[in-house]
Tab-separated table of C-alpha atoms in Angstrom:
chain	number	residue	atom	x	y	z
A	1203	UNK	CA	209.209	-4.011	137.490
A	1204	UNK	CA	206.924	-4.663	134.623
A	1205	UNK	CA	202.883	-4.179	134.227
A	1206	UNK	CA	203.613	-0.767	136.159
A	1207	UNK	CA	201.096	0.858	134.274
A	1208	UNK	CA	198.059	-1.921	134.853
A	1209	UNK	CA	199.464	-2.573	138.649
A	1210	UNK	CA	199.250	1.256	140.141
A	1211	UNK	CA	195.833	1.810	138.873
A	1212	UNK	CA	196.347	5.686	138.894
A	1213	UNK	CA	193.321	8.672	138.163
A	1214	UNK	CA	195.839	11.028	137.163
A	1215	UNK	CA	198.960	11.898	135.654
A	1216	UNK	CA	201.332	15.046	136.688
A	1217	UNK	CA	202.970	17.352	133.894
A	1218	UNK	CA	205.839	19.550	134.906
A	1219	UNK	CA	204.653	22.726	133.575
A	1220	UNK	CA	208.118	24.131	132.631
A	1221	UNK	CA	207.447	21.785	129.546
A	1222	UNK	CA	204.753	23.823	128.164
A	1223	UNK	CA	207.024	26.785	128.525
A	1224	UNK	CA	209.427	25.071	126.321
A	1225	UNK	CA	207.032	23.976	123.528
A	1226	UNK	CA	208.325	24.838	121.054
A	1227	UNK	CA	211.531	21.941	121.473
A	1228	UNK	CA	208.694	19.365	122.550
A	1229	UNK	CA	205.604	18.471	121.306
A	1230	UNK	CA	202.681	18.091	123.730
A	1231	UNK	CA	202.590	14.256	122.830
A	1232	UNK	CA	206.078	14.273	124.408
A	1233	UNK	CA	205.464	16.535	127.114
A	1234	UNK	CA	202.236	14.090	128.057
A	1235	UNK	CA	204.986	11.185	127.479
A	1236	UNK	CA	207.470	12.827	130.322
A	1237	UNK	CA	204.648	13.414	132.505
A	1238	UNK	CA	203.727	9.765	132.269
A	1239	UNK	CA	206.815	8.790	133.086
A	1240	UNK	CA	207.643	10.750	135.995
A	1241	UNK	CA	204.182	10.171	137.426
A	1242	UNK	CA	205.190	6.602	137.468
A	1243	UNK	CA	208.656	6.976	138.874
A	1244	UNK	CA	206.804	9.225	141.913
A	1245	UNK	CA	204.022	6.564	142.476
A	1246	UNK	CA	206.746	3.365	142.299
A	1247	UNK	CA	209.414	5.516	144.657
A	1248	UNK	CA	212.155	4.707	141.654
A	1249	UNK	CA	214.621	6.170	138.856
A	1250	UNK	CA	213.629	3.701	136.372
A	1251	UNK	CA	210.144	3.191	134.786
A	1252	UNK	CA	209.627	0.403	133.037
A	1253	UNK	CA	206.426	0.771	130.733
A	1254	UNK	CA	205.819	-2.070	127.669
A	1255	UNK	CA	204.625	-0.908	124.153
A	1256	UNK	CA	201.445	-2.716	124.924
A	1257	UNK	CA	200.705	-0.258	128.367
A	1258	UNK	CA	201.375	2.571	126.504
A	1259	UNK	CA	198.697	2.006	123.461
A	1260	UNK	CA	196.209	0.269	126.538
A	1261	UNK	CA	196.623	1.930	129.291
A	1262	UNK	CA	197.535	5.759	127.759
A	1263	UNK	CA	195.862	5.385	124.235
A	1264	UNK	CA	199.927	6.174	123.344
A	1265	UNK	CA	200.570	4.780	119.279
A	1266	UNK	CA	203.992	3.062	118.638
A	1267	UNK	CA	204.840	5.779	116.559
A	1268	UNK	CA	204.040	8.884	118.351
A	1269	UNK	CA	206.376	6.873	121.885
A	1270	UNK	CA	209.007	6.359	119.416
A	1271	UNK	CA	209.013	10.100	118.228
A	1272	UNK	CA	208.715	11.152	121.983
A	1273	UNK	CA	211.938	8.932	122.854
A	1274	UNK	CA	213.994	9.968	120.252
A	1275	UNK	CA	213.404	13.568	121.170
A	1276	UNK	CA	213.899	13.624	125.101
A	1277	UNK	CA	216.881	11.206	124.212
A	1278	UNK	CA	218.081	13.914	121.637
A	1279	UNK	CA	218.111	16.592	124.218
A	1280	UNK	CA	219.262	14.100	126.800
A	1281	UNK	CA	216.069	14.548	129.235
A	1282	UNK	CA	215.925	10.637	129.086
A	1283	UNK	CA	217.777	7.555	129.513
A	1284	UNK	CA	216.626	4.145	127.857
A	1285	UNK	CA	217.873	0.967	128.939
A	1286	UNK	CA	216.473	-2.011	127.209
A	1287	UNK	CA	213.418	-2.114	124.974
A	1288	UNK	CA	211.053	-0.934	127.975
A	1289	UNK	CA	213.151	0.780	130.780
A	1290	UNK	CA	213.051	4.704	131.040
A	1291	UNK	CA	215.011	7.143	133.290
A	1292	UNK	CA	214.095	10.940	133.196
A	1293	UNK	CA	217.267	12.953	133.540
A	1294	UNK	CA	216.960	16.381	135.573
A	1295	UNK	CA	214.325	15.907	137.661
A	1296	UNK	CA	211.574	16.817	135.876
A	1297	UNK	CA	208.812	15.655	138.119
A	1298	UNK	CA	209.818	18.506	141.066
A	1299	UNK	CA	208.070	21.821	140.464
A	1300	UNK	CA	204.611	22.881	139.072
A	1301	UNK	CA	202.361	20.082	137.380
A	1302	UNK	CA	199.353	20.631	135.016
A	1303	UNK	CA	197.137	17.276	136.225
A	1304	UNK	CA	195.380	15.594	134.130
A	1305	UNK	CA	192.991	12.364	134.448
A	1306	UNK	CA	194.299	9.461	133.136
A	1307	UNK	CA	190.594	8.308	131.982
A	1308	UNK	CA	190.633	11.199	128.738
A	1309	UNK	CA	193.695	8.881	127.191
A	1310	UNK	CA	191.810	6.186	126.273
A	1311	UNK	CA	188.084	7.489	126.301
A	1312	UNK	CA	185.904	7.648	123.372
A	1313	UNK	CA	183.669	10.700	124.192
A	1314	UNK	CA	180.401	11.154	123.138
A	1315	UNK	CA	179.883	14.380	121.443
A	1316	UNK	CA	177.126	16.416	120.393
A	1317	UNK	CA	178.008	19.916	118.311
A	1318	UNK	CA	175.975	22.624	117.755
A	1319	UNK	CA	174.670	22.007	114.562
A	1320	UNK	CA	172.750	18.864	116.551
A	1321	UNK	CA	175.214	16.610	115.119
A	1322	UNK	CA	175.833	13.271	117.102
A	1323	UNK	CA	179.560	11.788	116.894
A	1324	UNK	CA	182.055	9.857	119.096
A	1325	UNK	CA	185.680	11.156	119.385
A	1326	UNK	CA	188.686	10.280	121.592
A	1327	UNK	CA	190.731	13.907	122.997
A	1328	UNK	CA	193.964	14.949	121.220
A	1329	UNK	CA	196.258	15.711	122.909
A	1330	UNK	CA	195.970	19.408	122.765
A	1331	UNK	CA	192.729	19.178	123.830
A	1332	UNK	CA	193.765	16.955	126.904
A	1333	UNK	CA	196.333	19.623	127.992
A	1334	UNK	CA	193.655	22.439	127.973
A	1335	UNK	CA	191.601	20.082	129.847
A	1336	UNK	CA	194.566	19.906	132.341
A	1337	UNK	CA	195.065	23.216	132.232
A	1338	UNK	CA	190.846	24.281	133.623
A	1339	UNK	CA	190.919	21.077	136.007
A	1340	UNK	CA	194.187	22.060	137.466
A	1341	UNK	CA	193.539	25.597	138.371
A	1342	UNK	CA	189.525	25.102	138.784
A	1343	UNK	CA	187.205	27.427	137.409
A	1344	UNK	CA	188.828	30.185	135.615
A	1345	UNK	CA	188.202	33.382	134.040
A	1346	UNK	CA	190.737	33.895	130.959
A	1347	UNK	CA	191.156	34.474	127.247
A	1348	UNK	CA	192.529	32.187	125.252
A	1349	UNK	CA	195.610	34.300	124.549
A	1350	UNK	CA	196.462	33.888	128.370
A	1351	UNK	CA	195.963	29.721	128.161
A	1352	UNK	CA	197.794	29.712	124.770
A	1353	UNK	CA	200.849	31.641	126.420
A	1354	UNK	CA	200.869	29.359	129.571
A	1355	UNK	CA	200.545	26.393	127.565
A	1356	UNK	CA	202.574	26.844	124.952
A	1357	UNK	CA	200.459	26.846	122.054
A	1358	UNK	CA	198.555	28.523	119.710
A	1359	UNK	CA	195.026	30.459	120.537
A	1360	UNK	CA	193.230	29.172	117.994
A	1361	UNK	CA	194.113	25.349	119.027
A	1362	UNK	CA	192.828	26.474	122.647
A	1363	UNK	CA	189.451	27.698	121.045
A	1364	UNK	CA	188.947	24.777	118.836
A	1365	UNK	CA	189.773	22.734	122.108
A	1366	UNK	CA	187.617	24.292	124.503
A	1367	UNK	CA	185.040	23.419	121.478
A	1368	UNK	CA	185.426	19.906	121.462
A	1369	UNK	CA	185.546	19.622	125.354
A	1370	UNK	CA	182.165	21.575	125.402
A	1371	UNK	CA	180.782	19.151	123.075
A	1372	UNK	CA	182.132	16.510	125.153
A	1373	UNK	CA	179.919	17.872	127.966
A	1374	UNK	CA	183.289	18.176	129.628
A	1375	UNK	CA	183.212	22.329	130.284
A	1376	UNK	CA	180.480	24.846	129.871
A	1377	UNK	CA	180.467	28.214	129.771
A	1378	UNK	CA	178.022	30.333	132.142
A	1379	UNK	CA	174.772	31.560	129.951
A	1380	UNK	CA	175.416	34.722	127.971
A	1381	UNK	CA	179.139	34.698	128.588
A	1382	UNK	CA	181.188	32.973	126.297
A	1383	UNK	CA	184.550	34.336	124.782
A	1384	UNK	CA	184.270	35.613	121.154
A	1385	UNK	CA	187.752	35.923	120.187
A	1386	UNK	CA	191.366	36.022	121.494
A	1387	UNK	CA	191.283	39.043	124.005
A	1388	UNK	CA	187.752	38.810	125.581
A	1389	UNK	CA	188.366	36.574	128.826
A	1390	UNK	CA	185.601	33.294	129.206
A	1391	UNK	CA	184.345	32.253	131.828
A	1392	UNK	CA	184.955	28.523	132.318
A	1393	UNK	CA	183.365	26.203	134.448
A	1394	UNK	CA	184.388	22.317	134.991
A	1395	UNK	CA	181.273	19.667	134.909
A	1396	UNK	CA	182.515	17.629	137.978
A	1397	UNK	CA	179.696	14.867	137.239
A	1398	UNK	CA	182.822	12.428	135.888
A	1399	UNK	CA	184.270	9.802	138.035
A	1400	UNK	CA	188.207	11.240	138.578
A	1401	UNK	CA	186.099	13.984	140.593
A	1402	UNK	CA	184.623	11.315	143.000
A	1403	UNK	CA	188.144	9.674	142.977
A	1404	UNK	CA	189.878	13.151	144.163
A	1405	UNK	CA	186.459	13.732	146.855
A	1406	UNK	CA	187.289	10.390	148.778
A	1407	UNK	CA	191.056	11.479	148.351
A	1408	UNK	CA	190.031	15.145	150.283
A	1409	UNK	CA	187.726	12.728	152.529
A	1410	UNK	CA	190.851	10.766	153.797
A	1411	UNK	CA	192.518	14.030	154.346
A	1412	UNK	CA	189.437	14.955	156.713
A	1413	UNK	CA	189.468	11.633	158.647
A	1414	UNK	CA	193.387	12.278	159.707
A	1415	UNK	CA	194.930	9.306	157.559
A	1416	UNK	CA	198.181	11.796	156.825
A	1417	UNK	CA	200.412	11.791	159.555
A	1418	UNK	CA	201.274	15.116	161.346
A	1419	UNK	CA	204.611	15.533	159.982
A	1420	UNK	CA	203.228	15.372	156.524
A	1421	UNK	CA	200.442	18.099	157.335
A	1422	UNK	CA	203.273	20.274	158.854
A	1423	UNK	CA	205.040	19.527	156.184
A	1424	UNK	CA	202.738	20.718	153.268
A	1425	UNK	CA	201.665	23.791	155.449
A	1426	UNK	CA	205.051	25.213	155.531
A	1427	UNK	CA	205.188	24.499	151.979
A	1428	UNK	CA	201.961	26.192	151.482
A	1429	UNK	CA	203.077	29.678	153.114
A	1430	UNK	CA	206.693	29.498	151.873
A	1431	UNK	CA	205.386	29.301	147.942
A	1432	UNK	CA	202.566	32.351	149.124
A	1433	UNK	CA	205.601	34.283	150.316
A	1434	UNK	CA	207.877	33.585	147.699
A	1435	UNK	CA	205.110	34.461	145.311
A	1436	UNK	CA	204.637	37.804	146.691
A	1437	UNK	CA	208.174	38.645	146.846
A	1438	UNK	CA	208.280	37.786	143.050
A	1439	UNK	CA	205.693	40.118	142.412
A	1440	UNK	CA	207.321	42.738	144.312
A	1441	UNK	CA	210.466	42.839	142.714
A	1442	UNK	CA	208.631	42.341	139.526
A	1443	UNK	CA	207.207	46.146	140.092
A	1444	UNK	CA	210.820	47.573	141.438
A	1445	UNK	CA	212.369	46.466	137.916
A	1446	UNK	CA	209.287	48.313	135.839
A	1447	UNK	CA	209.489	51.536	137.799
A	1448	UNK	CA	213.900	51.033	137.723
A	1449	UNK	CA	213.355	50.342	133.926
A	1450	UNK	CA	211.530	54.079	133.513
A	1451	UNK	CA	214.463	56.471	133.325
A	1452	UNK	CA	212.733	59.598	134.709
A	1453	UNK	CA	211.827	57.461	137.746
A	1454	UNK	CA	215.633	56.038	138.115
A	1455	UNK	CA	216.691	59.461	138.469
A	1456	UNK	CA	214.258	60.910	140.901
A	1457	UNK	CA	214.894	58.251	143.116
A	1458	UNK	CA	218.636	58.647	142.595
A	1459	UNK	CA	218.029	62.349	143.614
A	1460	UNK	CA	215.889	61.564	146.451
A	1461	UNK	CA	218.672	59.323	148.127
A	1462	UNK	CA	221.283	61.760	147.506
A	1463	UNK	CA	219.203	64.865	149.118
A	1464	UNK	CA	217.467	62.436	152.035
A	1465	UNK	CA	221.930	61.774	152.858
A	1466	UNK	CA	222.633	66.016	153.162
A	1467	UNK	CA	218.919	66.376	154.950
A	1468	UNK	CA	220.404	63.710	157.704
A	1469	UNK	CA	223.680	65.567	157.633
A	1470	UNK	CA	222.618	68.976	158.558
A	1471	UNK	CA	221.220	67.961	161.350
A	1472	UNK	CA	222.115	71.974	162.918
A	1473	UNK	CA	221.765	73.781	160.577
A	1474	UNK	CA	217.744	74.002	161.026
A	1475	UNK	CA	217.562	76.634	157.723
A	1476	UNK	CA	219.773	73.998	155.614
A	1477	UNK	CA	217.086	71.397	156.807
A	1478	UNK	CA	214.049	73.222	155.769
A	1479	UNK	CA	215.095	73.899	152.737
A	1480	UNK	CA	216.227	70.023	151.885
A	1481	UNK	CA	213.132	68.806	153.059
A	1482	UNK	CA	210.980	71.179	150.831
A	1483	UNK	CA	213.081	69.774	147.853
A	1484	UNK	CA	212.388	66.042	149.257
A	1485	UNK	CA	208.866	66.861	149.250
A	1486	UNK	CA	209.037	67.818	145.833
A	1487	UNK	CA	210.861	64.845	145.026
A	1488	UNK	CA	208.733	62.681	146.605
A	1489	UNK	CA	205.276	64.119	145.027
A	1490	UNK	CA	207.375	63.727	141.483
A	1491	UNK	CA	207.874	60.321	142.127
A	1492	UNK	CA	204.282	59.737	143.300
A	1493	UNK	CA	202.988	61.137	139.892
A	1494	UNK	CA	205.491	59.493	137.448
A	1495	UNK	CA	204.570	56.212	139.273
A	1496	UNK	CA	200.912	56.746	139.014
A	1497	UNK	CA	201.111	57.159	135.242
A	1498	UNK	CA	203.240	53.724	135.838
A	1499	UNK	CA	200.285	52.336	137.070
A	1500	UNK	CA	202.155	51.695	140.052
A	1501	UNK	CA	202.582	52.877	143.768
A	1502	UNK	CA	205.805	52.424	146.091
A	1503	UNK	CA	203.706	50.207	148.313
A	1504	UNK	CA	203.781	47.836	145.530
A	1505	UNK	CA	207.220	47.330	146.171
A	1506	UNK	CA	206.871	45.663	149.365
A	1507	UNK	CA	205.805	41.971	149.705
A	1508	UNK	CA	203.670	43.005	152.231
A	1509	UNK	CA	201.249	44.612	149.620
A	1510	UNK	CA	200.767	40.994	147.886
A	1511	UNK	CA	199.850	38.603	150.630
A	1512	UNK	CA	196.959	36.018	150.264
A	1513	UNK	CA	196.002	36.485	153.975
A	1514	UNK	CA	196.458	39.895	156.186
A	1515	UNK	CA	195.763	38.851	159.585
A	1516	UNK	CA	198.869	36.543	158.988
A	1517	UNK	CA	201.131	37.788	156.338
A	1518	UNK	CA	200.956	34.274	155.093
A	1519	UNK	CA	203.335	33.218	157.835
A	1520	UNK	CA	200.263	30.739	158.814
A	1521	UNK	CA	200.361	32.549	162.730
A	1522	UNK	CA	198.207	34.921	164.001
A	1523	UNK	CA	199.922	37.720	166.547
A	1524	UNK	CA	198.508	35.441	169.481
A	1525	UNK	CA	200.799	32.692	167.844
A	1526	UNK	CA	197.801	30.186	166.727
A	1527	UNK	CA	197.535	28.754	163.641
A	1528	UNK	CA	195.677	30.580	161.280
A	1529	UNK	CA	192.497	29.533	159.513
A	1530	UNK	CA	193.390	30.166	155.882
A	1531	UNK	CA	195.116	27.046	155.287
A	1532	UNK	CA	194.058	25.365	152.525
A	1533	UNK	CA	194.976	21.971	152.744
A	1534	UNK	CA	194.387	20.875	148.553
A	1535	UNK	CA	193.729	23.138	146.406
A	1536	UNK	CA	190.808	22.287	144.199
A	1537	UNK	CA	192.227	19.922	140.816
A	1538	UNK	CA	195.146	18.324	143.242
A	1539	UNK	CA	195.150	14.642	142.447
A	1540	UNK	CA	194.875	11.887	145.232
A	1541	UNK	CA	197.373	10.113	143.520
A	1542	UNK	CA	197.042	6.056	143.789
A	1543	UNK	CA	193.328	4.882	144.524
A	1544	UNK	CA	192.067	1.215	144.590
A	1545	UNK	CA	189.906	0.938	141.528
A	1546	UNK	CA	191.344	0.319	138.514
A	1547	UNK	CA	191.441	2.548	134.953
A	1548	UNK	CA	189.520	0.067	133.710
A	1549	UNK	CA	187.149	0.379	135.706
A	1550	UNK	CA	186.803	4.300	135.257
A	1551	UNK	CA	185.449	3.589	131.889
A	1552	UNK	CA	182.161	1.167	132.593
């Protein structure tokens, strides 16, 4: 299939996020380069992309250069698969899991920019700046520093500062009055100006979701999805506090104690004196544990998955006791992209 790029007039591209976790052996050129090719393999329902150098400086604002670096380095670690001069096939399956979205409009656009000397300038995004972007559109309005976007993303602090710069310029972010980040470990407050057109692309997307135009099974579908991931994510979180209170050594052996003494209490089940005096010693036990978890920051209700769910009239099982569907659903999550839409990129940018 070729013109792929020009003929599935897409908003947005998908990044798997495990990328960014693995920066350091990719460049976030590359990892931009993966996510455009997997987003195309999604949309056309095939292995094989097939993407001309032409599309990739016209439609991605991609040099020769920088897609001949990118191929040389997925082939290298044999994430890719190149047959021809134009055919690509991603090895691995890297479009399945998280995605970092990002609108396919900041490749190409030459921003107008205004600094804050009062200096007037036009610029296109790097790409470090376009995965930041991705980053604050993806998740919404966040609250972070820029040691928590640098670890997520891969990259350094300071490129996240100058880039949350440069998109302010851009008139891209803002951040509230009086509350902007002044170094690594104060969190900012970031908030996305949703005056540019891939946010009226992704509102008639969420309109069509209104108006019924996804079939049942689909909505089923994404709702089980939707709990599963909550519950999963809870149970993570859960196990993630067993391990830090196992990992304390006092801790491990109280609750070693506890077990063994909570066995003979069950045992001497006649001998009433034997009793009393096992369960003063568990109550001891118990109230140690409570304390050396406390300075843990921790409580033993953390270790249940019960502790971390989004919604409790449902345990994120998406039914109510009465058995009806519950009412926290979220069908899209704010920065979820509608995928194909019927302008074209060229378009986006009159």
């Amino acid at each position: 299939m070729t013109g792929t790029a020009a003929k599935l007039n897409m908003y947005f591209m998908s990044m798997p996020r495990k990328l960014c976790a693995d920066g350091g052996r990719l460049s976030v050129s590359t990892q931009f380069f993966v996510g455009i090719l997997s987003t195309l393999a999604k949309l056309t329902k095939s292995d094989e992309t097939t993407l001309t150098r032409k599309e990739m400086r016209e439609e991605w604002g991609i040099a020769p250069a920088t897609a001949t670096r990118s191929i040389r380095a997925l082939t290298d670690l044999k994430q890719l698969e190149k047959d021809g001069q134009s055919t690509f096939k991603l090895v691995g399956g890297e479009e399945n899991g998280k995605q970092w979205h990002c609108p396919t409009e900041l490749f190409t656009r030459t921003f107008k920019m205004k600094d804050d000397d009062g200096n007037v300038f036009e610029r296109t995004l790097t790409p470090c700046t376009r995965l930041v972007y991705a980053y604050i559109y993806t998740k919404g309005d966040i609250e972070a520093t820029y040691d928590d976007i640098a670890n997520e993303l891969g990259i350094d602090a300071s490129t996240v500062s100058n880039a949350t710069k440069y998109l302010r310029w851009a008139k891209l972010i803002r951040f509230p009055k009086y509350y902007v980040g002044k170094n690594r470990y104060v969190k900012s407050k970031i908030k996305l100006i949703t005056r540019w057109v891939w946010f009226k692309a992704e509102k008639k997307y969420r309109s069509r979701l209104k108006n019924g135009q996804i079939t049942e099974e689909q909505e089923q579908e994404e709702r089980e999805d939707y709990y599963r991931k909550l519950r999963d994510k809870a149970e993570k979180r859960a196990e993630k506090a067993r391990r830090r209170a196992e990992r304390n050594i006092k801790y491990k052996e109280v609750a070693e104690e506890i077990t063994s003494v909570r066995a003979l209490y069950f045992e001497a089940c006649d001998n009433l004196a034997k009793r009393a005096e096992l369960g003063e010693q568990l109550n001891v036990l118990t109230a140690e544990s409570v304390q050396i978890l406390e300075d843990l920051g921790l409580s033993e209700e953390m270790f249940d998955a019960r502790y971390y769910v989004k919604c409790k009239a449902c345990n994120d099982t998406g039914r109510t006791d009465t058995g009806a569907q519950c009412s926290c659903y979220n069908k899209r999550k704010r920065g979820s992209p509608p995928g194909k839409a019927k302008e074209g990129v060229g378009e986006l940018n009159n």
